[in-house]
mmCIF file of C-alpha atoms in Angstrom:
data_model
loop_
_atom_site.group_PDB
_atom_site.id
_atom_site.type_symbol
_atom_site.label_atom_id
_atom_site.label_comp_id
_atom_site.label_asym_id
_atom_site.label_seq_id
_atom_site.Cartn_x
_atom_site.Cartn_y
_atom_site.Cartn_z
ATOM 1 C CA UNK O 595 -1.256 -74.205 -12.348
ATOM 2 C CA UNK O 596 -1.393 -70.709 -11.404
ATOM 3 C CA UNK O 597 -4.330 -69.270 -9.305
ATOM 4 C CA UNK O 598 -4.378 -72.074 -6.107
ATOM 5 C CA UNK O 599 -4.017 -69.033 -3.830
ATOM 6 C CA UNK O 600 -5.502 -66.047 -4.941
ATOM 7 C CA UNK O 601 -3.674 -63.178 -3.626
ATOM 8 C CA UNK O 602 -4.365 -59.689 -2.990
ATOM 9 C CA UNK O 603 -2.979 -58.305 -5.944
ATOM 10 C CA UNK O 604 -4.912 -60.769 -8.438
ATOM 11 C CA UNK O 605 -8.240 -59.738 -6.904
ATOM 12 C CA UNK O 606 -7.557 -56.030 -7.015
ATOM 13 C CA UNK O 607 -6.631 -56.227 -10.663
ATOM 14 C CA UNK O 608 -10.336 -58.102 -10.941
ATOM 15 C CA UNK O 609 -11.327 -55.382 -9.620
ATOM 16 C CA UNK O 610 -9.817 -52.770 -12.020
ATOM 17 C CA UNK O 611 -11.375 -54.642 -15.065
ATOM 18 C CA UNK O 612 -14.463 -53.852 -14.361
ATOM 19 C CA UNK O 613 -14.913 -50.166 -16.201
ATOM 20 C CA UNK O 614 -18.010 -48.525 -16.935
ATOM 21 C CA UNK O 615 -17.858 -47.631 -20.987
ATOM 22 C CA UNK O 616 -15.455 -50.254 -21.260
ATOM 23 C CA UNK O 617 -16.765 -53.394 -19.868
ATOM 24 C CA UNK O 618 -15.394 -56.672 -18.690
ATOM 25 C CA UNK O 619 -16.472 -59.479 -21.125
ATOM 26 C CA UNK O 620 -16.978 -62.791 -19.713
ATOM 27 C CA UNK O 621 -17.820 -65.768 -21.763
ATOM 28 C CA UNK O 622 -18.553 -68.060 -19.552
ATOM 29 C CA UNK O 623 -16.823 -71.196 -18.748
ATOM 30 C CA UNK O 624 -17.947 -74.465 -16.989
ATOM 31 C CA UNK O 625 -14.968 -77.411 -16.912
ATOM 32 C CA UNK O 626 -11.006 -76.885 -17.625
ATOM 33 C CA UNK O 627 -10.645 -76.801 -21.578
ATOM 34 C CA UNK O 628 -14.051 -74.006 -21.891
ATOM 35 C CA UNK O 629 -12.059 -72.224 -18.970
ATOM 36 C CA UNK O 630 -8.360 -73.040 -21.495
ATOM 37 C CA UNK O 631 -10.479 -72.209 -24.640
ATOM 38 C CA UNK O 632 -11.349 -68.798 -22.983
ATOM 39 C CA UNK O 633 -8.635 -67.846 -21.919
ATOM 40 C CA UNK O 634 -6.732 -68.635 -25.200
ATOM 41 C CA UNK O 635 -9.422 -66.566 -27.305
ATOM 42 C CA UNK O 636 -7.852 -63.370 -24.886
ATOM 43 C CA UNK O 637 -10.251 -62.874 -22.319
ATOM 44 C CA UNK O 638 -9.009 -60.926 -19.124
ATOM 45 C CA UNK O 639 -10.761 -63.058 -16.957
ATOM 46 C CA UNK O 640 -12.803 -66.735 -16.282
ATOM 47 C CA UNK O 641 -16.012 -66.616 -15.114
ATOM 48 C CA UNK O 642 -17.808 -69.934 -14.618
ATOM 49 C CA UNK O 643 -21.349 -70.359 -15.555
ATOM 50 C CA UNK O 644 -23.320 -72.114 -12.442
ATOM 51 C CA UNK O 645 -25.847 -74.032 -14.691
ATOM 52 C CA UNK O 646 -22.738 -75.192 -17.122
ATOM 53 C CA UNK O 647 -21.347 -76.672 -14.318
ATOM 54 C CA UNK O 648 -24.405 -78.016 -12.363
ATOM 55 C CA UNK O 649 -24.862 -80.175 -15.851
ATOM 56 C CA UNK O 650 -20.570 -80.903 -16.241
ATOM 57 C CA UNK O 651 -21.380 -82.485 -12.620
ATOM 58 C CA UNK O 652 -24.635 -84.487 -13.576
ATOM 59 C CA UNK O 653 -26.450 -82.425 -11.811
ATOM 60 C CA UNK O 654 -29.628 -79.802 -12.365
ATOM 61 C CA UNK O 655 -29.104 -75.980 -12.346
ATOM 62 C CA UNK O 656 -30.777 -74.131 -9.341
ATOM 63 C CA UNK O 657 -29.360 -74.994 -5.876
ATOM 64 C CA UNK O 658 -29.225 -78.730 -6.772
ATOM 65 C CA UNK O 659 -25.419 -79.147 -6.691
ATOM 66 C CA UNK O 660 -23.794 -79.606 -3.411
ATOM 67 C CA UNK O 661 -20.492 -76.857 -2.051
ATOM 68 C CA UNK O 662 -17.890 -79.509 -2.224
ATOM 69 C CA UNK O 663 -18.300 -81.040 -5.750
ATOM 70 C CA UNK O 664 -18.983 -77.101 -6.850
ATOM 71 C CA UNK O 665 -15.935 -75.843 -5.739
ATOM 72 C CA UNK O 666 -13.615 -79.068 -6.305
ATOM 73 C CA UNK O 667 -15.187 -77.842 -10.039
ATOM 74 C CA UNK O 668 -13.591 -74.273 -9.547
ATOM 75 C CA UNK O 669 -10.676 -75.835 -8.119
ATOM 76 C CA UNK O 670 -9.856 -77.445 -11.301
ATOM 77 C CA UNK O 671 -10.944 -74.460 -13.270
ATOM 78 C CA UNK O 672 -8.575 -71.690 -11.241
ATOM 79 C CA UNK O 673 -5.745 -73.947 -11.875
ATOM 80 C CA UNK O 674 -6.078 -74.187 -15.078
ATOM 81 C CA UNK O 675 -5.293 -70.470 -16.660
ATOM 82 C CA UNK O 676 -3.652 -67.581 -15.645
ATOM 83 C CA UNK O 677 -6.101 -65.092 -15.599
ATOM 84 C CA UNK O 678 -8.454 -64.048 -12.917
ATOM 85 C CA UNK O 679 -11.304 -66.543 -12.135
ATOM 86 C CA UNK O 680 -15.104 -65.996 -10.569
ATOM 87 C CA UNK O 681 -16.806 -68.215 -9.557
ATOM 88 C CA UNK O 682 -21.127 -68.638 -10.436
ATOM 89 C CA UNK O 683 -21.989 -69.666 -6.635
ATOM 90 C CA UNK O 684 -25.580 -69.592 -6.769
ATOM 91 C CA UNK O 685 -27.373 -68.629 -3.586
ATOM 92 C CA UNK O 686 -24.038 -69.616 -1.617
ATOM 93 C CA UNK O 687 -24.561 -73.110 -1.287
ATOM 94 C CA UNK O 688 -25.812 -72.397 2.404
ATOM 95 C CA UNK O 689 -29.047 -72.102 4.201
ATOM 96 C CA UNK O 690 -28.162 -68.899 6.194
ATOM 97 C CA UNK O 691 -25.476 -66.368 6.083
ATOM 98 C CA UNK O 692 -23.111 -68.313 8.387
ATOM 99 C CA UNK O 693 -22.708 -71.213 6.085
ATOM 100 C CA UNK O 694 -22.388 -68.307 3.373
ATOM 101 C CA UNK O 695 -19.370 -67.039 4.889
ATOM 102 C CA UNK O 696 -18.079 -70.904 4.717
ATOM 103 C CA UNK O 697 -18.663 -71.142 1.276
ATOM 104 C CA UNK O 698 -16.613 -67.833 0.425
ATOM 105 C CA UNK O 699 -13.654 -69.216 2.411
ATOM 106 C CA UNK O 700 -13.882 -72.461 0.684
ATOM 107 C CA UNK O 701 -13.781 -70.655 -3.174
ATOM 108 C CA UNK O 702 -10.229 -68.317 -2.027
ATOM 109 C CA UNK O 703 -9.032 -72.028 -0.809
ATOM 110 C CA UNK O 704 -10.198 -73.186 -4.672
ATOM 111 C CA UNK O 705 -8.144 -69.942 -6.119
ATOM 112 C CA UNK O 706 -11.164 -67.158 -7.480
ATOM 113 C CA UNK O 707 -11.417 -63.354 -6.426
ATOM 114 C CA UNK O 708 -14.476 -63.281 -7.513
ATOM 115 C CA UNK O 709 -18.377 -64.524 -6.762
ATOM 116 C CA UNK O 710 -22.169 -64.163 -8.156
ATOM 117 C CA UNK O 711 -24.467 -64.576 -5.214
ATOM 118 C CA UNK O 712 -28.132 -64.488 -6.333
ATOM 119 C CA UNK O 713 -31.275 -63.743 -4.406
ATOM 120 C CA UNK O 714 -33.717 -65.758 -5.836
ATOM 121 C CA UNK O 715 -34.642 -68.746 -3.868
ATOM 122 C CA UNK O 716 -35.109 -71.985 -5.809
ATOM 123 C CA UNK O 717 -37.855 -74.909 -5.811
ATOM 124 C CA UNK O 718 -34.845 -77.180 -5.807
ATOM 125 C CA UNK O 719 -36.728 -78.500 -8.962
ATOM 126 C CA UNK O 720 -33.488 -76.683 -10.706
ATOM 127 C CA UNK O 721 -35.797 -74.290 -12.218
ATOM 128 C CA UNK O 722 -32.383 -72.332 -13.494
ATOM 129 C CA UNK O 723 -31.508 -69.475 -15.590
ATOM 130 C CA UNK O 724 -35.360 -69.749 -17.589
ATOM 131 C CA UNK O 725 -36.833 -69.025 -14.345
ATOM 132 C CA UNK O 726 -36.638 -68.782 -10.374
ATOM 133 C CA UNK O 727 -39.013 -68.520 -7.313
ATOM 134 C CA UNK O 728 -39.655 -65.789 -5.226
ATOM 135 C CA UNK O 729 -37.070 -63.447 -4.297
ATOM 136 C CA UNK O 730 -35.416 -63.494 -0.890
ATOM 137 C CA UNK O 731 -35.878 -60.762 1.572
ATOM 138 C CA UNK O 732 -33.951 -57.802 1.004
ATOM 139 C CA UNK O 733 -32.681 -57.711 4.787
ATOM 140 C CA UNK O 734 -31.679 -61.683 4.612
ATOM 141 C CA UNK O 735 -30.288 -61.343 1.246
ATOM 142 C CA UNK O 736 -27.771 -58.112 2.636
ATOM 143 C CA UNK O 737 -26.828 -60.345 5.716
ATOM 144 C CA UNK O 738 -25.396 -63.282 3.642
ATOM 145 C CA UNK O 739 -24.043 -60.609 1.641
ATOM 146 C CA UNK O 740 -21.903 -59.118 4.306
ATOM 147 C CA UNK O 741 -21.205 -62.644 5.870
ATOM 148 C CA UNK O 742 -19.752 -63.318 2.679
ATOM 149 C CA UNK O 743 -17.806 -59.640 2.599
ATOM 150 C CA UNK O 744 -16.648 -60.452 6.222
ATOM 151 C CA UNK O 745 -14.910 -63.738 5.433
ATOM 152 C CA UNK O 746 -13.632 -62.476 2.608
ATOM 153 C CA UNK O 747 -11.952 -59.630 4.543
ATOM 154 C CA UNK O 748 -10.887 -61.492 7.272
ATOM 155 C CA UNK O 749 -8.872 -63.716 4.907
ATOM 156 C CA UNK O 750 -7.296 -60.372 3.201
ATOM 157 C CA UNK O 751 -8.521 -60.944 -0.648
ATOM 158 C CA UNK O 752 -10.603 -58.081 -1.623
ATOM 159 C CA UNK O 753 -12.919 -60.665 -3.093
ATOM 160 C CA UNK O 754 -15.282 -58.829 -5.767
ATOM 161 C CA UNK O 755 -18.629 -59.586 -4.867
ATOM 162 C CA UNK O 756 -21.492 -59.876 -7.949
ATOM 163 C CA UNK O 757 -24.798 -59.187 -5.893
ATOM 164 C CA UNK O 758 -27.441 -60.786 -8.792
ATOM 165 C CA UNK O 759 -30.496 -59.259 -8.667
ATOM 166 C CA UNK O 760 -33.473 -61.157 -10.158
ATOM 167 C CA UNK O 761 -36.129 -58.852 -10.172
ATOM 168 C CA UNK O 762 -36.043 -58.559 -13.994
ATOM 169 C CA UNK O 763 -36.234 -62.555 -14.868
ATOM 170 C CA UNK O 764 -37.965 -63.631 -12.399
ATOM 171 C CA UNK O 765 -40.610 -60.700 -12.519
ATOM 172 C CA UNK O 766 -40.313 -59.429 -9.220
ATOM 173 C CA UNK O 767 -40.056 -56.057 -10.257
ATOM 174 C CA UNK O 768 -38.714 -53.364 -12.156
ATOM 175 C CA UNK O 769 -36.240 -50.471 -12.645
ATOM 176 C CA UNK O 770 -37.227 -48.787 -8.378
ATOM 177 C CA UNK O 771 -37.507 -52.410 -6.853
ATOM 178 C CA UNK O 772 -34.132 -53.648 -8.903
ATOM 179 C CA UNK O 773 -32.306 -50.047 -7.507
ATOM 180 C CA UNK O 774 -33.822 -50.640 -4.137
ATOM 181 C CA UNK O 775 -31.675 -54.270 -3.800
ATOM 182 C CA UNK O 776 -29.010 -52.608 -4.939
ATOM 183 C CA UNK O 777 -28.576 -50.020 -2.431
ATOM 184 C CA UNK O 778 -28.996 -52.431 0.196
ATOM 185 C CA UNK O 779 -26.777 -54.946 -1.402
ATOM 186 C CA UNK O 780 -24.316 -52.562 -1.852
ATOM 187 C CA UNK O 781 -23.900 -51.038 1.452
ATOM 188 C CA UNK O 782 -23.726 -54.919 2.706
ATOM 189 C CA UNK O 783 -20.600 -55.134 1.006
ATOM 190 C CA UNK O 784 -21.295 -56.430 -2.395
ATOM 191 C CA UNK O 785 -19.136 -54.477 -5.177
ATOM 192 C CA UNK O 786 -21.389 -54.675 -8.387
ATOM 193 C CA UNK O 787 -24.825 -55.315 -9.460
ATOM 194 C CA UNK O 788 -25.762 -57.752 -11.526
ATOM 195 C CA UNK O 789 -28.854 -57.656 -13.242
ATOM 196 C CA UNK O 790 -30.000 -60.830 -15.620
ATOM 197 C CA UNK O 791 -32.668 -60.020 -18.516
ATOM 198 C CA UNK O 792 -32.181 -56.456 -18.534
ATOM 199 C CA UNK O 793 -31.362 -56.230 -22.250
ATOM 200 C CA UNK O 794 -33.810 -53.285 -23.405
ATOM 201 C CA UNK O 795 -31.729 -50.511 -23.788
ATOM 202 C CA UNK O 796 -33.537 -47.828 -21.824
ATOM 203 C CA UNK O 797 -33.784 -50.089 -18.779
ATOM 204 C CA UNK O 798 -30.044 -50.813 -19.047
ATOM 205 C CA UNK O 799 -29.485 -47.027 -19.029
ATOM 206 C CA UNK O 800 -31.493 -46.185 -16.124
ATOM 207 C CA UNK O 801 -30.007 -48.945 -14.129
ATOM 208 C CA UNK O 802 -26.691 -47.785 -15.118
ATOM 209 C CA UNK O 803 -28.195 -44.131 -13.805
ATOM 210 C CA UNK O 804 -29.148 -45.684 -10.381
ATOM 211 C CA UNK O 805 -26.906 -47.959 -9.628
ATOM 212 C CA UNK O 806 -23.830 -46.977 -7.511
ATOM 213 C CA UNK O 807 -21.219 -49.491 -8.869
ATOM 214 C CA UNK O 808 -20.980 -51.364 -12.261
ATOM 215 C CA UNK O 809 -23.242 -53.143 -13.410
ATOM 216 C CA UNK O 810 -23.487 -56.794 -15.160
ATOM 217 C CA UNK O 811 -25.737 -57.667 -17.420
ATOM 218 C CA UNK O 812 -26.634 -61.246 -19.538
ATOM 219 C CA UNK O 813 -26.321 -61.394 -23.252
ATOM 220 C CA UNK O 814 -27.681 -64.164 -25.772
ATOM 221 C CA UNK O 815 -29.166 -63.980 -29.106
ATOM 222 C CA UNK O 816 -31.119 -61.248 -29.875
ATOM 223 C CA UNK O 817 -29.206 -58.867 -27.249
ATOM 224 C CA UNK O 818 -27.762 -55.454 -27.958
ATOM 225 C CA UNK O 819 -24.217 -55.736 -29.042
ATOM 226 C CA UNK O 820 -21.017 -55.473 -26.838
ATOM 227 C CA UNK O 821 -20.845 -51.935 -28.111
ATOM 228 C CA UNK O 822 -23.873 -50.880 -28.120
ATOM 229 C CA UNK O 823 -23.797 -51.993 -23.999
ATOM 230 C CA UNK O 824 -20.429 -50.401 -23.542
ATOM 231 C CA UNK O 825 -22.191 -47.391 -25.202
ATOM 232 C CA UNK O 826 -24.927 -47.521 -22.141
ATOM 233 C CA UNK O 827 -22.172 -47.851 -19.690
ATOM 234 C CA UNK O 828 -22.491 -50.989 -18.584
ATOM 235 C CA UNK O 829 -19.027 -52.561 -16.571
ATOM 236 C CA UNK O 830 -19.113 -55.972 -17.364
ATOM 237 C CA UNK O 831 -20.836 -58.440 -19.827
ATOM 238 C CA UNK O 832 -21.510 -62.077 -19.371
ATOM 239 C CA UNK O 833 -23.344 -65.063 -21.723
ATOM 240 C CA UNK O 834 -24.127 -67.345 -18.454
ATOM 241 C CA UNK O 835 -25.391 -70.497 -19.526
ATOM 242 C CA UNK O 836 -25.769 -70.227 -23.981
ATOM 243 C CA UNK O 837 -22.041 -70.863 -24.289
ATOM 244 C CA UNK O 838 -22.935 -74.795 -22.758
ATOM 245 C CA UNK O 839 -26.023 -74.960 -24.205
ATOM 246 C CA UNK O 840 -24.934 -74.442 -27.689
ATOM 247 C CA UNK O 841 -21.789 -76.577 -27.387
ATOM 248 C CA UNK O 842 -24.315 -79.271 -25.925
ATOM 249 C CA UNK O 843 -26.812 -78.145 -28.778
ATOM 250 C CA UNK O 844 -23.785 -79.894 -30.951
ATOM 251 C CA UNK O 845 -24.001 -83.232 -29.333
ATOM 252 C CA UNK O 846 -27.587 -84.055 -29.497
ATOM 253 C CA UNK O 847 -27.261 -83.003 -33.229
ATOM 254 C CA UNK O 848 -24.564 -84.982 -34.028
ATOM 255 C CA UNK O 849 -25.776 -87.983 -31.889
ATOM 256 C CA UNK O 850 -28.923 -87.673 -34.086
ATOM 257 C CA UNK O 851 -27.750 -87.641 -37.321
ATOM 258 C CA UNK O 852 -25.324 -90.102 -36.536
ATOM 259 C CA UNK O 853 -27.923 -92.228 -35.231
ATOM 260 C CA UNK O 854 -30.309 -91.807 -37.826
ATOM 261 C CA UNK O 855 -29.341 -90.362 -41.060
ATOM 262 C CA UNK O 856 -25.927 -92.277 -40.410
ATOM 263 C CA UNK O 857 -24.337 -89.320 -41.484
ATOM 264 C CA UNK O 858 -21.838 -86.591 -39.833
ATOM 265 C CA UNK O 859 -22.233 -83.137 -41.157
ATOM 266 C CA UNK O 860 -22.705 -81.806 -37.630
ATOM 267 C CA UNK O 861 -19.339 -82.408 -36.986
ATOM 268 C CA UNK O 862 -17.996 -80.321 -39.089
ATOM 269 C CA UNK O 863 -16.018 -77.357 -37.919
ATOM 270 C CA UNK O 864 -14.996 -78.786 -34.822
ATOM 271 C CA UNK O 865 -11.617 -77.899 -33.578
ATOM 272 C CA UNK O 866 -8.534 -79.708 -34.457
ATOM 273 C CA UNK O 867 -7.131 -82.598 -32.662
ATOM 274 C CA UNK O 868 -3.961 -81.354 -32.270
ATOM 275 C CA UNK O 869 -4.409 -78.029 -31.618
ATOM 276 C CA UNK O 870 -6.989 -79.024 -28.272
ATOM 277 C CA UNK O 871 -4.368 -81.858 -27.028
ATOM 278 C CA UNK O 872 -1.863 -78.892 -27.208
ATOM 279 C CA UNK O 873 -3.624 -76.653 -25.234
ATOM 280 C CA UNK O 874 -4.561 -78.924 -22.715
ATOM 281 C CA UNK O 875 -0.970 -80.764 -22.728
ATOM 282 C CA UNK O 876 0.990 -77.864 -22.350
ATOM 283 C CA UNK O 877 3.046 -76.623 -18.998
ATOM 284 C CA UNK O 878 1.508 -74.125 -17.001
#
């Protein structure tokens, strides 16, 4: 158990992964042994996926889950590896920008230097990562921003703040209306710009162009490869949500088969026995 307090140091080296041209690449994690599994594949960070852990919980993606069984989530997941953790925090699990600045005190308490705040407001239907209402207002958006920058200060952690922009999948907007959040996000405090569905290479390089800090973007199937985005100069890479949804993808398949072929081909590949109880057994 290694990351209860997040210190100073440990944030700042967040920080310092995040290189445009060489970006930091996230697969995202959503319990303890994805968050174990990542680490142990060599990844220089944890980043949890909001909707991953929304479903770990019971619980619909999209502003459904409540702050305290969220970040007892990240809790678990910070003290489980060594590396740096951020944590997926939706909207902030708050109505304003006071409870925002709660909810950014509460994840340094679970042990991350990092957050994704989004600016999409939700149906609370968990519309998710397919999909979201309208966008909030640029002005309210940059004032739970900087609530969330002020606590963050106040406790000493250079937190790294991931303002998500959702112009692009929700469509908002394009390139001008995605730069114009950004420039307001950024000056509240946020430190990079996070922009899901921007995959087409010539947006990706024109956000990179307007954008005045690094810049995230989503991948999947179908998506240019890491190289090809490091090529663009994007700073960091992250899969969100497809990482659970294929490893669920393997339980409804299995469960099927098994339940009516009576066969268990889908099982095959899975990771040893031994090898996982290791992992998960061993002293940290």
């Amino acid at each position: 158990m290694t990351n209860q307090k997040p210190t100073h140091e440990t944030a700042l080296a967040f920080h310092a992964l995040h290189i445009p041209g060489r970006p930091l690449v996230l697969p995202n994690a959503w319990d303890t042994v994805s968050a174990r599994l990542v680490e142990e594949a060599g990844a220089a960070a944890v980043a949890t996926t909001s909707a991953g852990l929304a479903w770990d919980l019971g619980t619909a993606d999209g502003d459904r889950l409540d702050r305290d069984r969220a970040l007892g989530a990240l809790a678990r997941v910070a003290a489980a590896v060594r590396v740096p953790v951020s944590a997926d925090i939706e909207s902030g699990y708050a109505k304003d920008a006071a409870g925002v600045g709660d909810t950014i005190r509460a994840v340094l308490a679970a042990g991350a230097v990092g957050v994704n705040i989004e600016d999409a407001l939700d149906d609370g239907e968990g519309v998710g990562d397919g999909g979201r209402g309208p966008l909030r207002p640029v002005a309210e958006q940059a004032e739970r921003i900087a609530a969330a920058r002020a606590a963050a200060d106040a406790a000493g952690v250079p937190l790294f703040i991931n303002a998500r922009i959702d112009t692009v999948l929700s469509g908002a907007g394009g390139v001008e209306e995605t730069l114009e959040r950004a420039a307001a996000f950024l000056a509240a405090g946020a430190d990079g710009i996070f922009v899901p569905g921007a995959v087409d290479p010539g947006t990706v390089k024109s956000l990179v162009a307007g954008v005045e800090g690094p810049l995230n973007v989503l991948v999947g199937p179908g998506a240019p490869s890491v190289a090809e985005l490091a090529a663009l100069g994007v700073a960091r890479i992250s899969t969100g949500s497809s990482i659970a949804q294929a490893a669920h993808a393997v339980v409804r398949r299995a469960a099927r088969e098994l339940l009516s072929a009576g066969t268990y081909d889908s099982l095959t590949g899975g990771l040893d026995y031994a090898e996982l109880n290791t992992l998960l057994g061993g002293a940290r």
